[in-house]
Structures are given as structure tokens and as C-alpha cells.
mmCIF file of C-alpha atoms in Angstrom:
data_model
loop_
_atom_site.group_PDB
_atom_site.id
_atom_site.type_symbol
_atom_site.label_atom_id
_atom_site.label_comp_id
_atom_site.label_asym_id
_atom_site.label_seq_id
_atom_site.Cartn_x
_atom_site.Cartn_y
_atom_site.Cartn_z
ATOM 1 C CA MET V 1 2.457 -4.402 -38.418
ATOM 2 C CA ARG V 2 3.521 -1.506 -37.949
ATOM 3 C CA ALA V 3 1.763 0.197 -35.314
ATOM 4 C CA LEU V 4 0.194 4.014 -37.208
ATOM 5 C CA THR V 5 1.586 6.999 -35.209
ATOM 6 C CA ASN V 6 -1.660 8.914 -34.204
ATOM 7 C CA GLN V 7 -0.596 11.513 -36.856
ATOM 8 C CA ARG V 8 -2.041 8.561 -39.774
ATOM 9 C CA ARG V 9 -4.617 6.770 -37.044
ATOM 10 C CA ASN V 10 -6.327 10.476 -36.774
ATOM 11 C CA LEU V 11 -5.721 11.156 -40.749
ATOM 12 C CA ILE V 12 -7.919 7.643 -41.529
ATOM 13 C CA VAL V 13 -10.605 8.546 -38.942
ATOM 14 C CA ALA V 14 -11.679 11.986 -40.599
ATOM 15 C CA THR V 15 -11.349 10.127 -44.393
ATOM 16 C CA ARG V 16 -14.261 7.870 -42.446
ATOM 17 C CA ASN V 17 -16.859 11.069 -41.205
ATOM 18 C CA ILE V 18 -18.782 12.642 -43.885
ATOM 19 C CA THR V 19 -17.831 16.734 -44.604
ATOM 20 C CA ALA V 20 -20.338 19.046 -43.956
ATOM 21 C CA GLU V 21 -21.116 19.833 -47.425
ATOM 22 C CA ARG V 22 -21.726 16.119 -48.300
ATOM 23 C CA LEU V 23 -23.662 16.400 -44.877
ATOM 24 C CA TRP V 24 -25.496 19.388 -46.730
ATOM 25 C CA ALA V 25 -25.790 18.638 -49.612
ATOM 26 C CA LEU V 26 -27.815 15.381 -48.436
ATOM 27 C CA LEU V 27 -30.009 16.229 -46.189
ATOM 28 C CA ASN V 28 -32.199 18.871 -44.663
ATOM 29 C CA TYR V 29 -32.080 19.436 -40.273
ATOM 30 C CA ASP V 30 -34.694 21.168 -38.605
ATOM 31 C CA ASP V 31 -33.037 22.794 -35.752
ATOM 32 C CA LYS V 32 -36.758 23.249 -33.979
ATOM 33 C CA THR V 33 -37.720 19.185 -33.614
ATOM 34 C CA GLY V 34 -34.314 18.119 -34.485
ATOM 35 C CA ILE V 35 -35.451 15.857 -37.497
ATOM 36 C CA PHE V 36 -33.749 15.310 -40.215
ATOM 37 C CA THR V 37 -34.970 14.238 -44.093
ATOM 38 C CA TRP V 38 -33.412 13.927 -46.955
ATOM 39 C CA ARG V 39 -33.410 15.648 -49.943
ATOM 40 C CA GLU V 40 -32.743 13.038 -52.524
ATOM 41 C CA SER V 41 -34.398 9.675 -53.462
ATOM 42 C CA ARG V 42 -30.939 7.025 -51.742
ATOM 43 C CA GLY V 43 -32.963 3.563 -52.524
ATOM 44 C CA ARG V 44 -36.494 2.191 -51.769
ATOM 45 C CA THR V 45 -36.367 3.244 -48.227
ATOM 46 C CA ALA V 46 -35.081 6.574 -48.426
ATOM 47 C CA LYS V 47 -37.763 8.978 -50.323
ATOM 48 C CA ILE V 48 -37.843 12.954 -51.599
ATOM 49 C CA ASN V 49 -38.539 14.645 -48.055
ATOM 50 C CA ALA V 50 -38.531 10.933 -45.697
ATOM 51 C CA GLN V 51 -37.094 11.270 -42.676
ATOM 52 C CA ALA V 52 -34.287 10.060 -42.220
ATOM 53 C CA GLY V 53 -32.610 7.524 -39.738
ATOM 54 C CA SER V 54 -33.864 4.482 -37.648
ATOM 55 C CA VAL V 55 -34.208 4.054 -33.888
ATOM 56 C CA SER V 56 -31.265 2.014 -32.319
ATOM 57 C CA ASP V 57 -31.334 1.475 -27.926
ATOM 58 C CA GLY V 58 -32.828 5.285 -27.800
ATOM 59 C CA TYR V 59 -30.709 6.592 -30.267
ATOM 60 C CA ILE V 60 -31.796 7.941 -33.987
ATOM 61 C CA LYS V 61 -28.624 7.047 -36.211
ATOM 62 C CA ILE V 62 -28.188 7.416 -39.682
ATOM 63 C CA MET V 63 -26.650 5.941 -42.453
ATOM 64 C CA ILE V 64 -24.586 7.785 -45.264
ATOM 65 C CA ASP V 65 -22.238 6.514 -47.118
ATOM 66 C CA GLY V 66 -21.999 3.114 -45.443
ATOM 67 C CA LYS V 67 -21.209 4.200 -42.455
ATOM 68 C CA THR V 68 -24.043 5.062 -39.562
ATOM 69 C CA TYR V 69 -23.606 8.025 -37.879
ATOM 70 C CA PRO V 70 -25.918 9.447 -34.630
ATOM 71 C CA ALA V 71 -27.979 12.312 -35.474
ATOM 72 C CA SER V 72 -26.833 13.987 -32.877
ATOM 73 C CA ASN V 73 -23.184 14.182 -33.983
ATOM 74 C CA LEU V 74 -24.516 14.925 -37.589
ATOM 75 C CA ALA V 75 -26.695 17.738 -36.208
ATOM 76 C CA PHE V 76 -24.130 19.612 -34.182
ATOM 77 C CA LEU V 77 -22.103 19.149 -37.731
ATOM 78 C CA TYR V 78 -25.519 20.337 -39.725
ATOM 79 C CA MET V 79 -25.240 23.220 -37.632
ATOM 80 C CA THR V 80 -21.656 24.045 -37.276
ATOM 81 C CA GLY V 81 -20.366 23.049 -39.653
ATOM 82 C CA VAL V 82 -17.580 21.220 -37.512
ATOM 83 C CA TRP V 83 -17.021 17.316 -35.150
ATOM 84 C CA PRO V 84 -17.737 17.998 -32.365
ATOM 85 C CA ALA V 85 -14.708 17.785 -29.799
ATOM 86 C CA ASN V 86 -16.262 15.456 -27.672
ATOM 87 C CA GLU V 87 -19.444 13.744 -26.794
ATOM 88 C CA VAL V 88 -22.266 15.278 -28.269
ATOM 89 C CA ASP V 89 -24.992 15.457 -24.474
ATOM 90 C CA HIS V 90 -28.969 15.011 -24.697
ATOM 91 C CA ARG V 91 -29.885 17.887 -22.317
ATOM 92 C CA ASP V 92 -33.178 16.374 -21.481
ATOM 93 C CA THR V 93 -31.537 12.699 -21.380
ATOM 94 C CA ASN V 94 -34.037 11.753 -24.334
ATOM 95 C CA ARG V 95 -32.047 9.962 -26.443
ATOM 96 C CA SER V 96 -34.263 10.540 -29.638
ATOM 97 C CA ASN V 97 -35.212 14.287 -28.984
ATOM 98 C CA ASN V 98 -32.098 16.261 -31.534
ATOM 99 C CA SER V 99 -33.603 19.779 -31.134
ATOM 100 C CA TRP V 100 -29.607 22.052 -31.739
ATOM 101 C CA GLU V 101 -31.570 24.321 -27.745
ATOM 102 C CA ASN V 102 -31.464 20.157 -26.311
ATOM 103 C CA LEU V 103 -27.813 19.280 -27.392
ATOM 104 C CA ARG V 104 -24.423 20.253 -26.106
ATOM 105 C CA ASP V 105 -20.570 19.402 -26.930
ATOM 106 C CA ILE V 106 -18.844 18.519 -23.702
ATOM 107 C CA PRO V 107 -16.507 15.838 -21.941
ATOM 108 C CA HIS V 108 -17.355 12.456 -21.511
ATOM 109 C CA ARG V 109 -17.104 13.302 -17.349
ATOM 110 C CA THR V 110 -19.693 15.987 -17.492
ATOM 111 C CA ASN V 111 -21.608 13.961 -19.788
ATOM 112 C CA THR V 112 -22.157 10.922 -17.559
ATOM 113 C CA GLU V 113 -22.921 13.969 -14.215
ATOM 114 C CA ASN V 114 -26.340 13.741 -16.117
ATOM 115 C CA GLN V 115 -27.739 10.946 -15.092
ATOM 116 C CA ARG V 116 -31.408 11.831 -14.232
ATOM 117 C CA LYS V 117 -32.505 8.238 -12.496
ATOM 118 C CA ALA V 118 -31.472 5.817 -10.763
ATOM 119 C CA ARG V 119 -30.242 2.335 -12.456
ATOM 120 C CA THR V 120 -32.833 -0.672 -12.893
ATOM 121 C CA THR V 121 -30.294 -2.833 -10.031
ATOM 122 C CA ASN V 122 -30.849 0.322 -7.334
ATOM 123 C CA LEU V 123 -33.293 -1.299 -5.237
ATOM 124 C CA THR V 124 -34.520 1.922 -3.565
ATOM 125 C CA GLY V 125 -35.152 3.653 -6.647
ATOM 126 C CA PHE V 126 -34.269 6.712 -6.196
ATOM 127 C CA LEU V 127 -30.634 8.105 -8.002
ATOM 128 C CA GLY V 128 -27.512 8.935 -5.495
ATOM 129 C CA VAL V 129 -29.500 6.513 -2.559
ATOM 130 C CA SER V 130 -28.601 3.182 -1.272
ATOM 131 C CA ALA V 131 -30.267 1.284 1.528
ATOM 132 C CA HIS V 132 -28.278 -0.233 4.701
ATOM 133 C CA HIS V 133 -31.161 -3.462 5.301
ATOM 134 C CA ARG V 134 -29.522 -4.119 8.914
ATOM 135 C CA SER V 135 -30.104 -0.933 10.412
ATOM 136 C CA ASN V 136 -32.984 0.365 8.499
ATOM 137 C CA ARG V 137 -31.800 3.736 6.764
ATOM 138 C CA PHE V 138 -30.657 5.587 3.510
ATOM 139 C CA ARG V 139 -27.110 6.328 2.615
ATOM 140 C CA ALA V 140 -26.640 9.209 0.010
ATOM 141 C CA ARG V 141 -23.391 9.276 -2.044
ATOM 142 C CA ILE V 142 -21.794 11.813 -5.343
ATOM 143 C CA ARG V 143 -18.833 10.442 -6.918
ATOM 144 C CA VAL V 144 -17.050 13.966 -7.990
ATOM 145 C CA ASP V 145 -13.636 14.017 -9.846
ATOM 146 C CA GLY V 146 -13.538 10.288 -9.772
ATOM 147 C CA LYS V 147 -13.800 9.782 -5.809
ATOM 148 C CA LEU V 148 -17.430 8.692 -3.350
ATOM 149 C CA LYS V 149 -18.517 10.957 -0.952
ATOM 150 C CA GLN V 150 -20.335 10.566 1.684
ATOM 151 C CA LEU V 151 -23.765 12.832 1.927
ATOM 152 C CA GLY V 152 -24.660 11.564 5.173
ATOM 153 C CA TRP V 153 -27.305 8.237 6.923
ATOM 154 C CA PHE V 154 -31.399 9.220 6.693
ATOM 155 C CA ASP V 155 -34.367 7.810 7.699
ATOM 156 C CA THR V 156 -36.604 7.893 4.703
ATOM 157 C CA PRO V 157 -35.078 7.124 0.389
ATOM 158 C CA GLU V 158 -36.253 10.510 -0.230
ATOM 159 C CA GLU V 159 -34.355 12.444 2.088
ATOM 160 C CA ALA V 160 -31.739 10.643 1.080
ATOM 161 C CA HIS V 161 -32.592 11.282 -2.452
ATOM 162 C CA GLN V 162 -32.823 15.802 -1.759
ATOM 163 C CA ALA V 163 -29.944 15.771 0.011
ATOM 164 C CA TYR V 164 -27.747 13.548 -3.416
ATOM 165 C CA VAL V 165 -30.118 16.476 -5.440
ATOM 166 C CA THR V 166 -28.970 19.535 -3.596
ATOM 167 C CA ALA V 167 -25.108 17.623 -3.821
ATOM 168 C CA LYS V 168 -25.722 17.342 -7.616
ATOM 169 C CA ARG V 169 -26.663 20.647 -8.151
ATOM 170 C CA MET V 170 -23.394 21.585 -6.376
ATOM 171 C CA LEU V 171 -21.207 19.640 -7.883
ATOM 172 C CA HIS V 172 -21.999 18.594 -11.009
ATOM 173 C CA ASP V 173 -21.053 20.758 -14.260
ATOM 174 C CA GLY V 174 -23.237 18.324 -16.239
ATOM 175 C CA ASN V 175 -26.665 18.393 -13.961
ATOM 176 C CA THR V 176 -30.012 19.670 -16.063
ATOM 177 C CA LEU V 177 -31.569 18.801 -12.692
#
């Protein structure tokens, strides 16, 4: 099987995406609330003026013509007439808040910088902080341009976290803390 050229692959991907005109014909979008509603009935579940979409992993997804789209991407298309160039980020990190002022088109790295809470595997419960059990101290670190930067050792996780937040505000363009 012959490999697809980038131009052909882009054409195939583009034909799979809904156009702004089709989106405008099918759905209404309230830019203040981020809610999509159907303009016309489409089967048993999609009635006129009914809210479109369902929640999956915190994101609202909407099925149109057999393809499922993130509502955030559809909001971008609805408001601008074009697909986002990068990733659509939720400024407040609430995956279901698709109000227009909460969305922004940003590169993946910038999107990852918008993390606001520690992962569930972080034993300290503080973003950017890890515990060193032998010394009973806490280390603050931050990743910048793919490299891990040490911010120092602290007596409490709160102090370490404050150092992390200060650095994050200075070093991460995507940060909304």
C-alpha cells in the first residue's frame, strides 16, 4: 500500500470535518453559556431547541453526521468560521465550560502549562511539590521548555508550592493561576 502524501492526508482530514456553514445550519451556540442547541429535529434525541451533546471524561461532545466533535472545537468553528490551528484550551480548566471567553486556541505545550491542581498520584497534594521522606523536606520543581528546573527545598509543602506558583506565573505563558 502506498503512503499518503501530506497534502492528500490533509485533504482527507478536511473532508471529514464539518464546515462552518453546516454547523451554523444545524446548531445555535450561546457564546455566554457555551451551550449548543439544535435548530432542527434530528431523530429521537435531538429535538428543536434541545441542548446538544453529552459529557465524556468531563468534555462535552456532539455527534454530527456520524462524527463526534468536542464542543469546544465546534465553538471555535462557530465563532470564527475556521477550525482551530492548535488545541482549544479551557482557561478555567473546567472541561465542560465552553463559553467563548473561556476558550483559546493555543499550542499543546502552552495548554499543558495550564494545569492547576496536582495529579492524584502526587502524595503531597500540591502542584509542583514532592516530598523527600528521609529529610522531611519538600522539593519544588517546574518544567520549562521540556527541562526540569529545581526551585529549591522547603520545610513545608505550602512553602514549596508557593515557590512553584511564583515560578509558574513568570515562566509559563499558558498559566492562568
